[in-house]
Tab-separated table of C-alpha atoms and ligand atoms in Angstrom:
chain	number	residue	atom	x	y	z
A	1	UNK	CA	213.082	-191.497	-129.571
A	2	UNK	CA	211.020	-188.808	-131.253
A	3	UNK	CA	210.277	-185.285	-129.977
A	4	UNK	CA	207.464	-183.130	-131.304
A	5	UNK	CA	208.569	-179.482	-131.327
A	6	UNK	CA	206.412	-176.409	-131.762
A	7	UNK	CA	207.897	-172.914	-132.059
A	8	UNK	CA	205.455	-170.085	-132.697
A	9	UNK	CA	208.243	-168.000	-134.267
A	10	UNK	CA	209.018	-170.807	-136.734
A	11	UNK	CA	212.733	-170.647	-135.812
A	12	UNK	CA	213.220	-174.352	-135.281
A	13	UNK	CA	216.692	-174.912	-136.814
A	14	UNK	CA	218.738	-173.733	-133.782
A	15	UNK	CA	216.591	-175.939	-131.496
A	16	UNK	CA	217.130	-178.927	-133.755
A	17	UNK	CA	220.890	-178.291	-133.651
A	18	UNK	CA	220.947	-178.038	-129.859
A	19	UNK	CA	218.877	-181.205	-129.457
A	20	UNK	CA	221.294	-182.967	-131.831
A	21	UNK	CA	224.104	-181.880	-129.522
A	22	UNK	CA	222.558	-182.616	-126.115
A	23	UNK	CA	220.164	-185.473	-126.945
A	24	UNK	CA	221.606	-187.041	-130.115
A	25	UNK	CA	219.430	-190.137	-129.765
A	26	UNK	CA	216.306	-188.012	-130.411
A	27	UNK	CA	214.718	-187.243	-133.763
A	28	UNK	CA	212.937	-183.894	-133.874
A	29	UNK	CA	209.585	-183.653	-135.580
A	30	UNK	CA	208.355	-180.105	-136.240
A	31	UNK	CA	204.643	-179.585	-135.676
A	32	UNK	CA	202.842	-177.910	-138.575
A	33	UNK	CA	199.098	-177.250	-138.625
A	34	UNK	CA	197.176	-179.644	-140.862
A	35	UNK	CA	200.029	-182.153	-141.266
A	36	UNK	CA	199.986	-185.687	-139.960
A	37	UNK	CA	202.918	-186.147	-137.554
A	38	UNK	CA	204.544	-189.422	-136.625
A	39	UNK	CA	203.816	-190.600	-133.092
A	40	UNK	CA	206.217	-188.893	-130.685
A	41	UNK	CA	207.534	-189.735	-127.219
A	42	UNK	CA	207.784	-186.173	-125.899
A	43	UNK	CA	206.508	-182.719	-126.838
A	44	UNK	CA	208.378	-179.424	-126.420
A	45	UNK	CA	206.122	-176.371	-126.544
A	46	UNK	CA	205.616	-172.908	-125.120
A	47	UNK	CA	202.170	-171.658	-126.192
A	48	UNK	CA	200.881	-174.410	-128.462
A	49	UNK	CA	197.945	-173.798	-130.792
A	50	UNK	CA	194.724	-175.580	-129.863
A	51	UNK	CA	195.026	-177.730	-132.987
A	52	UNK	CA	198.123	-179.352	-131.476
A	53	UNK	CA	196.304	-180.716	-128.401
A	54	UNK	CA	195.370	-184.137	-129.866
A	55	UNK	CA	199.059	-184.867	-130.480
A	56	UNK	CA	199.929	-183.912	-126.908
A	57	UNK	CA	197.699	-186.699	-125.629
A	58	UNK	CA	199.975	-189.495	-126.830
A	59	UNK	CA	203.354	-188.357	-125.457
A	60	UNK	CA	205.047	-189.454	-122.214
A	61	UNK	CA	205.571	-185.859	-121.030
A	62	UNK	CA	205.045	-182.300	-122.237
A	63	UNK	CA	208.002	-179.954	-121.733
A	64	UNK	CA	207.305	-176.224	-121.584
A	65	UNK	CA	210.132	-173.920	-122.675
A	66	UNK	CA	209.387	-171.367	-119.983
A	67	UNK	CA	208.947	-171.022	-116.219
A	68	UNK	CA	205.265	-170.113	-116.454
A	69	UNK	CA	202.789	-172.618	-117.867
A	70	UNK	CA	199.660	-170.457	-118.134
A	71	UNK	CA	199.808	-170.457	-121.957
A	72	UNK	CA	199.388	-174.256	-121.857
A	73	UNK	CA	197.139	-174.650	-118.806
A	74	UNK	CA	194.640	-172.195	-120.307
A	75	UNK	CA	193.369	-175.206	-122.302
A	76	UNK	CA	192.455	-176.824	-118.946
A	77	UNK	CA	190.051	-179.734	-119.543
A	78	UNK	CA	191.049	-180.034	-123.192
A	79	UNK	CA	194.554	-181.091	-122.084
A	80	UNK	CA	195.276	-184.801	-121.696
A	81	UNK	CA	194.762	-185.386	-117.953
A	82	UNK	CA	197.510	-187.791	-116.903
A	83	UNK	CA	200.511	-186.649	-118.880
A	84	UNK	CA	203.160	-184.823	-116.837
A	85	UNK	CA	203.757	-181.177	-117.736
A	86	UNK	CA	207.309	-180.162	-116.941
A	87	UNK	CA	208.387	-176.515	-116.867
A	88	UNK	CA	211.829	-174.929	-116.881
A	89	UNK	CA	213.364	-174.311	-113.495
A	90	UNK	CA	215.830	-171.427	-113.716
A	91	UNK	CA	217.718	-172.585	-116.857
A	92	UNK	CA	219.488	-169.204	-116.865
A	93	UNK	CA	216.371	-167.150	-116.098
A	94	UNK	CA	216.996	-166.540	-112.400
A	95	UNK	CA	220.112	-164.422	-112.890
A	96	UNK	CA	218.329	-162.392	-115.574
A	97	UNK	CA	215.474	-161.698	-113.149
A	98	UNK	CA	218.002	-160.721	-110.487
A	99	UNK	CA	219.616	-158.239	-112.913
A	100	UNK	CA	216.300	-156.755	-114.025
A	101	UNK	CA	214.731	-156.357	-110.589
A	102	UNK	CA	217.909	-155.115	-108.887
A	103	UNK	CA	218.335	-152.521	-111.628
A	104	UNK	CA	214.722	-151.369	-111.250
A	105	UNK	CA	214.833	-151.162	-107.439
A	106	UNK	CA	218.117	-149.210	-107.464
A	107	UNK	CA	216.807	-146.930	-110.212
A	108	UNK	CA	213.868	-145.904	-108.000
A	109	UNK	CA	215.811	-145.848	-104.721
A	110	UNK	CA	218.523	-143.584	-106.163
A	111	UNK	CA	215.854	-141.584	-108.085
A	112	UNK	CA	217.620	-142.184	-111.402
A	113	UNK	CA	214.205	-142.163	-113.126
A	114	UNK	CA	213.698	-138.596	-111.917
A	115	UNK	CA	217.267	-137.593	-112.833
A	116	UNK	CA	216.706	-139.003	-116.348
A	117	UNK	CA	213.645	-136.728	-116.702
A	118	UNK	CA	215.540	-133.769	-115.266
A	119	UNK	CA	218.458	-134.298	-117.637
A	120	UNK	CA	216.098	-134.371	-120.624
A	121	UNK	CA	214.713	-131.011	-119.408
A	122	UNK	CA	218.228	-129.582	-118.887
A	123	UNK	CA	217.745	-129.350	-115.105
A	124	UNK	CA	220.552	-129.658	-112.514
A	125	UNK	CA	218.774	-130.270	-109.205
A	126	UNK	CA	219.958	-132.739	-106.542
A	127	UNK	CA	216.956	-134.418	-104.888
A	128	UNK	CA	216.704	-135.613	-101.266
A	129	UNK	CA	217.767	-139.237	-100.881
A	130	UNK	CA	215.192	-141.898	-99.972
A	131	UNK	CA	215.755	-143.596	-96.610
A	132	UNK	CA	216.650	-147.225	-96.957
A	133	UNK	CA	214.592	-148.139	-93.855
A	134	UNK	CA	211.520	-146.762	-95.667
A	135	UNK	CA	212.306	-148.670	-98.826
A	136	UNK	CA	211.253	-152.229	-98.026
A	137	UNK	CA	211.144	-154.454	-101.082
A	138	UNK	CA	208.338	-157.034	-101.063
A	139	UNK	CA	208.500	-159.933	-103.490
A	140	UNK	CA	205.243	-161.711	-104.349
A	141	UNK	CA	206.298	-165.306	-105.030
A	142	UNK	CA	209.298	-166.919	-103.322
A	143	UNK	CA	209.889	-169.650	-105.877
A	144	UNK	CA	212.913	-170.361	-108.045
A	145	UNK	CA	213.017	-166.820	-109.449
A	146	UNK	CA	211.690	-164.823	-106.474
A	147	UNK	CA	214.241	-166.386	-104.139
A	148	UNK	CA	217.111	-165.541	-106.489
A	149	UNK	CA	215.900	-161.939	-106.686
A	150	UNK	CA	215.765	-161.663	-102.891
A	151	UNK	CA	219.300	-163.079	-102.674
A	152	UNK	CA	220.512	-160.507	-105.215
A	153	UNK	CA	218.932	-157.616	-103.280
A	154	UNK	CA	220.300	-158.725	-99.890
A	155	UNK	CA	223.743	-157.035	-100.108
A	156	UNK	CA	222.156	-153.576	-100.604
A	157	UNK	CA	220.559	-153.559	-97.149
A	158	UNK	CA	216.913	-152.930	-98.070
A	159	UNK	CA	214.395	-154.429	-95.645
A	160	UNK	CA	213.243	-157.524	-97.557
A	161	UNK	CA	209.890	-159.273	-97.450
A	162	UNK	CA	208.508	-162.225	-99.335
A	163	UNK	CA	205.038	-163.680	-99.814
A	164	UNK	CA	204.246	-167.243	-100.841
A	165	UNK	CA	201.423	-169.755	-100.648
A	166	UNK	CA	203.150	-172.038	-98.153
A	167	UNK	CA	205.207	-170.848	-95.180
A	168	UNK	CA	208.864	-170.064	-95.799
A	169	UNK	CA	211.913	-169.287	-93.735
A	170	UNK	CA	214.600	-167.333	-95.559
A	171	UNK	CA	217.345	-165.643	-93.507
A	172	UNK	CA	217.226	-161.840	-93.826
A	173	UNK	CA	213.726	-161.894	-95.323
A	174	UNK	CA	210.486	-161.282	-93.434
A	175	UNK	CA	208.269	-164.049	-94.757
A	176	UNK	CA	204.493	-163.922	-95.135
A	177	UNK	CA	202.187	-166.549	-96.559
A	178	UNK	CA	198.665	-167.199	-97.676
A	179	UNK	CA	195.677	-164.904	-97.905
A	180	UNK	CA	196.031	-164.050	-94.190
A	181	UNK	CA	199.562	-162.776	-94.625
A	182	UNK	CA	198.951	-160.640	-97.710
A	183	UNK	CA	197.531	-157.548	-96.036
A	184	UNK	CA	200.468	-157.041	-93.637
A	185	UNK	CA	202.928	-157.900	-96.382
A	186	UNK	CA	201.476	-155.222	-98.686
A	187	UNK	CA	201.216	-152.520	-96.024
A	188	UNK	CA	204.957	-152.698	-95.371
A	189	UNK	CA	206.237	-153.028	-98.967
A	190	UNK	CA	207.384	-149.747	-100.503
A	191	UNK	CA	208.441	-151.605	-103.645
A	192	UNK	CA	206.192	-154.445	-104.780
A	193	UNK	CA	207.795	-156.966	-107.127
A	194	UNK	CA	205.502	-159.539	-108.728
A	195	UNK	CA	207.096	-162.926	-109.443
A	196	UNK	CA	204.001	-165.109	-109.123
A	197	UNK	CA	202.695	-167.682	-111.570
A	198	UNK	CA	199.402	-166.698	-113.189
A	199	UNK	CA	196.674	-168.856	-111.653
A	200	UNK	CA	193.018	-168.308	-110.774
A	201	UNK	CA	194.208	-167.356	-107.255
A	202	UNK	CA	196.774	-164.785	-108.377
A	203	UNK	CA	195.000	-163.213	-111.358
A	204	UNK	CA	194.332	-159.480	-110.713
A	205	UNK	CA	196.183	-159.669	-107.402
A	206	UNK	CA	197.419	-156.123	-107.978
A	207	UNK	CA	193.988	-154.511	-108.121
A	208	UNK	CA	192.929	-151.193	-106.660
A	209	UNK	CA	192.190	-152.681	-103.214
A	210	UNK	CA	195.548	-154.379	-102.846
A	211	UNK	CA	197.655	-151.639	-104.445
A	212	UNK	CA	195.941	-149.085	-102.146
A	213	UNK	CA	197.328	-151.008	-99.163
A	214	UNK	CA	200.914	-150.251	-100.238
A	215	UNK	CA	202.520	-147.237	-98.529
A	216	UNK	CA	201.950	-143.899	-100.291
A	217	UNK	CA	204.588	-143.334	-102.973
A	218	UNK	CA	205.053	-147.064	-103.605
A	219	UNK	CA	206.640	-148.567	-106.689
A	220	UNK	CA	205.455	-151.593	-108.686
A	221	UNK	CA	207.694	-153.923	-110.661
A	222	UNK	CA	205.811	-156.603	-112.608
A	223	UNK	CA	207.912	-159.296	-114.220
A	224	UNK	CA	205.339	-162.101	-113.963
A	225	UNK	CA	202.204	-161.801	-116.132
A	226	UNK	CA	200.128	-158.848	-117.314
A	227	UNK	CA	196.926	-160.326	-115.875
A	228	UNK	CA	198.333	-159.955	-112.353
A	229	UNK	CA	197.616	-156.216	-112.638
A	230	UNK	CA	194.259	-154.518	-113.081
A	231	UNK	CA	195.698	-152.067	-115.616
A	232	UNK	CA	193.092	-149.256	-115.289
A	233	UNK	CA	193.518	-149.390	-111.473
A	234	UNK	CA	197.264	-148.879	-111.854
A	235	UNK	CA	196.680	-145.858	-114.116
A	236	UNK	CA	194.297	-144.370	-111.540
A	237	UNK	CA	196.679	-144.903	-108.613
A	238	UNK	CA	199.612	-143.457	-110.555
A	239	UNK	CA	197.594	-140.375	-111.443
A	240	UNK	CA	196.603	-139.930	-107.784
A	241	UNK	CA	200.283	-140.219	-106.750
A	242	UNK	CA	199.650	-143.214	-104.459
A	243	UNK	CA	201.853	-145.264	-106.784
A	244	UNK	CA	204.944	-143.217	-107.627
A	245	UNK	CA	206.012	-145.247	-110.658
A	246	UNK	CA	205.935	-148.707	-112.190
A	247	UNK	CA	208.217	-150.864	-114.287
A	248	UNK	CA	206.244	-153.354	-116.348
A	249	UNK	CA	207.684	-156.152	-118.452
A	250	UNK	CA	204.405	-157.982	-119.071
A	251	UNK	CA	200.945	-156.947	-120.222
A	252	UNK	CA	197.480	-158.392	-120.765
A	253	UNK	CA	197.910	-157.916	-124.502
A	254	UNK	CA	201.390	-158.397	-125.910
A	255	UNK	CA	202.762	-156.601	-127.847
A	256	UNK	CA	201.288	-153.700	-125.862
A	257	UNK	CA	198.865	-152.063	-128.331
A	258	UNK	CA	199.987	-148.692	-129.736
A	259	UNK	CA	196.915	-146.929	-128.323
A	260	UNK	CA	197.370	-148.294	-124.773
A	261	UNK	CA	197.435	-145.428	-122.215
A	262	UNK	CA	200.570	-146.843	-120.530
A	263	UNK	CA	202.666	-145.615	-123.479
A	264	UNK	CA	201.681	-142.024	-122.615
A	265	UNK	CA	202.418	-142.316	-118.877
A	266	UNK	CA	205.992	-141.130	-118.181
A	267	UNK	CA	205.952	-142.789	-114.735
A	268	UNK	CA	205.538	-146.219	-116.334
A	269	UNK	CA	208.638	-147.871	-117.741
A	270	UNK	CA	207.836	-150.484	-120.364
A	271	UNK	CA	209.966	-153.409	-121.538
A	272	UNK	CA	208.806	-156.037	-124.074
A	273	UNK	CA	208.660	-159.225	-121.941
A	274	UNK	CA	212.437	-159.557	-121.728
A	275	UNK	CA	213.086	-159.674	-117.986
A	276	UNK	CA	214.101	-163.345	-118.221
A	277	UNK	CA	214.395	-164.778	-121.702
A	278	UNK	CA	214.337	-168.495	-122.418
A	279	UNK	CA	217.956	-169.366	-123.157
A	280	UNK	CA	217.921	-172.081	-125.809
A	281	UNK	CA	221.077	-173.969	-124.898
A	282	UNK	CA	220.352	-174.042	-121.147
A	283	UNK	CA	216.734	-175.023	-121.850
A	284	UNK	CA	217.620	-177.871	-124.199
A	285	UNK	CA	220.226	-179.117	-121.720
A	286	UNK	CA	217.641	-179.145	-118.911
A	287	UNK	CA	214.969	-180.815	-121.062
A	288	UNK	CA	217.470	-183.411	-122.332
A	289	UNK	CA	218.525	-184.228	-118.757
A	290	UNK	CA	214.876	-184.566	-117.716
A	291	UNK	CA	214.062	-186.815	-120.675
A	292	UNK	CA	216.979	-189.077	-119.744
A	293	UNK	CA	215.755	-189.208	-116.141
A	294	UNK	CA	212.202	-189.966	-117.289
A	295	UNK	CA	213.479	-192.763	-119.520
A	296	UNK	CA	215.408	-194.164	-116.543
A	297	UNK	CA	212.270	-194.006	-114.362
A	298	UNK	CA	213.786	-191.305	-112.115
A	299	UNK	CA	212.005	-188.338	-110.527
A	300	UNK	CA	212.369	-184.986	-112.373
A	301	UNK	CA	212.077	-181.439	-111.027
A	302	UNK	CA	209.650	-178.929	-112.491
A	303	UNK	CA	206.529	-181.091	-112.676
A	304	UNK	CA	203.512	-178.792	-112.706
A	305	UNK	CA	200.724	-179.334	-110.195
A	306	UNK	CA	197.691	-178.794	-112.391
A	307	UNK	CA	195.336	-178.285	-109.465
A	308	UNK	CA	197.492	-175.407	-108.174
A	309	UNK	CA	198.146	-174.103	-111.696
A	310	UNK	CA	201.951	-173.900	-111.388
B	401	LIG	P1	207.860	-171.048	-108.953
B	401	LIG	O1	209.203	-171.560	-108.616
B	401	LIG	O2	206.761	-172.011	-109.178
B	401	LIG	O3	207.437	-170.058	-107.774
B	401	LIG	C1	206.148	-169.565	-107.649
B	401	LIG	C2	206.016	-168.870	-106.305
B	401	LIG	O4	204.722	-168.250	-106.242
B	401	LIG	C3	206.085	-169.858	-105.129
B	401	LIG	O5	206.794	-169.296	-104.063
B	401	LIG	C4	204.613	-170.048	-104.742
B	401	LIG	O6	204.406	-170.352	-103.392
B	401	LIG	C5	204.074	-168.668	-105.047
B	401	LIG	N1	202.624	-168.723	-105.231
B	401	LIG	C6	201.921	-169.384	-106.185
B	401	LIG	N2	200.599	-169.234	-106.004
B	401	LIG	C7	200.473	-168.470	-104.887
B	401	LIG	C8	199.359	-167.987	-104.161
B	401	LIG	N3	198.097	-168.253	-104.525
B	401	LIG	N4	199.588	-167.247	-103.057
B	401	LIG	C9	200.846	-166.972	-102.669
B	401	LIG	N5	201.970	-167.398	-103.323
B	401	LIG	C10	201.764	-168.142	-104.407
B	401	LIG	O7	207.918	-170.103	-110.226
B	401	LIG	P2	209.187	-169.315	-110.819
B	401	LIG	O8	210.055	-170.215	-111.602
B	401	LIG	O9	209.791	-168.532	-109.726
B	401	LIG	O10	208.452	-168.350	-111.861
B	401	LIG	C11	207.487	-167.418	-111.425
B	401	LIG	C12	206.776	-166.776	-112.593
B	401	LIG	O11	207.605	-165.826	-113.227
B	401	LIG	C13	206.365	-167.701	-113.743
B	401	LIG	O12	205.187	-168.421	-113.444
B	401	LIG	C14	206.164	-166.741	-114.876
B	401	LIG	O13	204.823	-166.288	-114.921
B	401	LIG	C15	207.069	-165.558	-114.506
B	401	LIG	N6	208.173	-165.401	-115.478
B	401	LIG	C16	208.220	-164.286	-116.237
B	401	LIG	C17	209.257	-164.112	-117.128
B	401	LIG	C18	209.388	-162.858	-117.933
B	401	LIG	O14	210.272	-162.776	-118.789
B	401	LIG	N7	208.609	-161.859	-117.698
B	401	LIG	C19	210.248	-165.099	-117.255
B	401	LIG	C20	210.162	-166.229	-116.459
B	401	LIG	C21	209.121	-166.375	-115.570
B	401	LIG	P3	204.938	-171.731	-102.747
B	401	LIG	O15	206.446	-171.595	-102.702
B	401	LIG	O16	204.338	-171.737	-101.397
B	401	LIG	O17	204.490	-172.838	-103.659
B	402	LIG	C1	208.418	-166.397	-119.538
B	402	LIG	O1	207.598	-165.525	-119.439
B	402	LIG	C2	208.420	-167.604	-118.790
B	402	LIG	O2	207.438	-167.906	-118.107
B	402	LIG	O3	209.432	-168.340	-118.887
């Protein structure tokens, strides 16, 4: 069996070693632009270059080394139509998301962001505590990662809300769904956490209209994709005070350009797309297990529905 691997960072050796360990029957072929590759059974990619698309049309399945598949689906009609695209489900990302989001929510609830600023200014000034009842956390997206985040927040006693496309029932979480449920969901979410896939339906979901529906003094945590936020609208709402602060891990242009106004906004905390990193060993183990299942004609989890975009 032969696997075609593309890594934009060129660091292929550790992947080859892990595949040798967890799928020793596979030979790994590294994709290089302009070179003729041998025919392969499977492809493993994250954000493949357009020039790789012809080789993706002859494999049995395309594995994406991430939870989101927007960097592949952006090729839309140029992608081979009937080949399954299989994403990572959790593979060590869910606990990382739980750590990141829990940290961010507690940082705002306990006003640690303000104490950090005070400490830098040499100020000793206890601030009034926020009320937990007024600090509902709303998670956009109740999938593999959003659900794990809600579970992690549960022991702290915040009112919890979740929004998804299809109806859900999660104990301890007020669940909303579909376009009809969004308005009520937003109006009651003091902290808005975005954990949605980027699709035509979710692009720009955090625009001025929707962010204005959040309670005054709301917080935004975006760990999904930069294009979920209308960035100038966020700047405007932060300046007006309607949004108290935001923690952003993802941006429309990554790395965030040096001249981007977010760098100058002290109420925006920036991290470089690290909220849930792809863990190589866990990813290779999951892909290897799914290849074995595919070879045995069994059903695998993580197949992307191209019409939904996730
Ligand atoms: P997932 O399991 O597919 O869950 C997606 C959730 O979003 C589902 O609950 C789905 O609803 C909901 N959803 C999708 N479209 C919707 C719509 N139009 N309206 C309402 N809800 C909608 O995905 P996941 O594994 O949790 O990953 C989520 C995203 O996190 C990824 O797509 C990726 O963009 C992002 N991510 C970011 C990082 C990072 O480091 N920053 C790392 C990993 C992942 P249903 O349940 O009804 O289908
Ligand atoms: C990372 O952003 C992912 O989608 O896995």
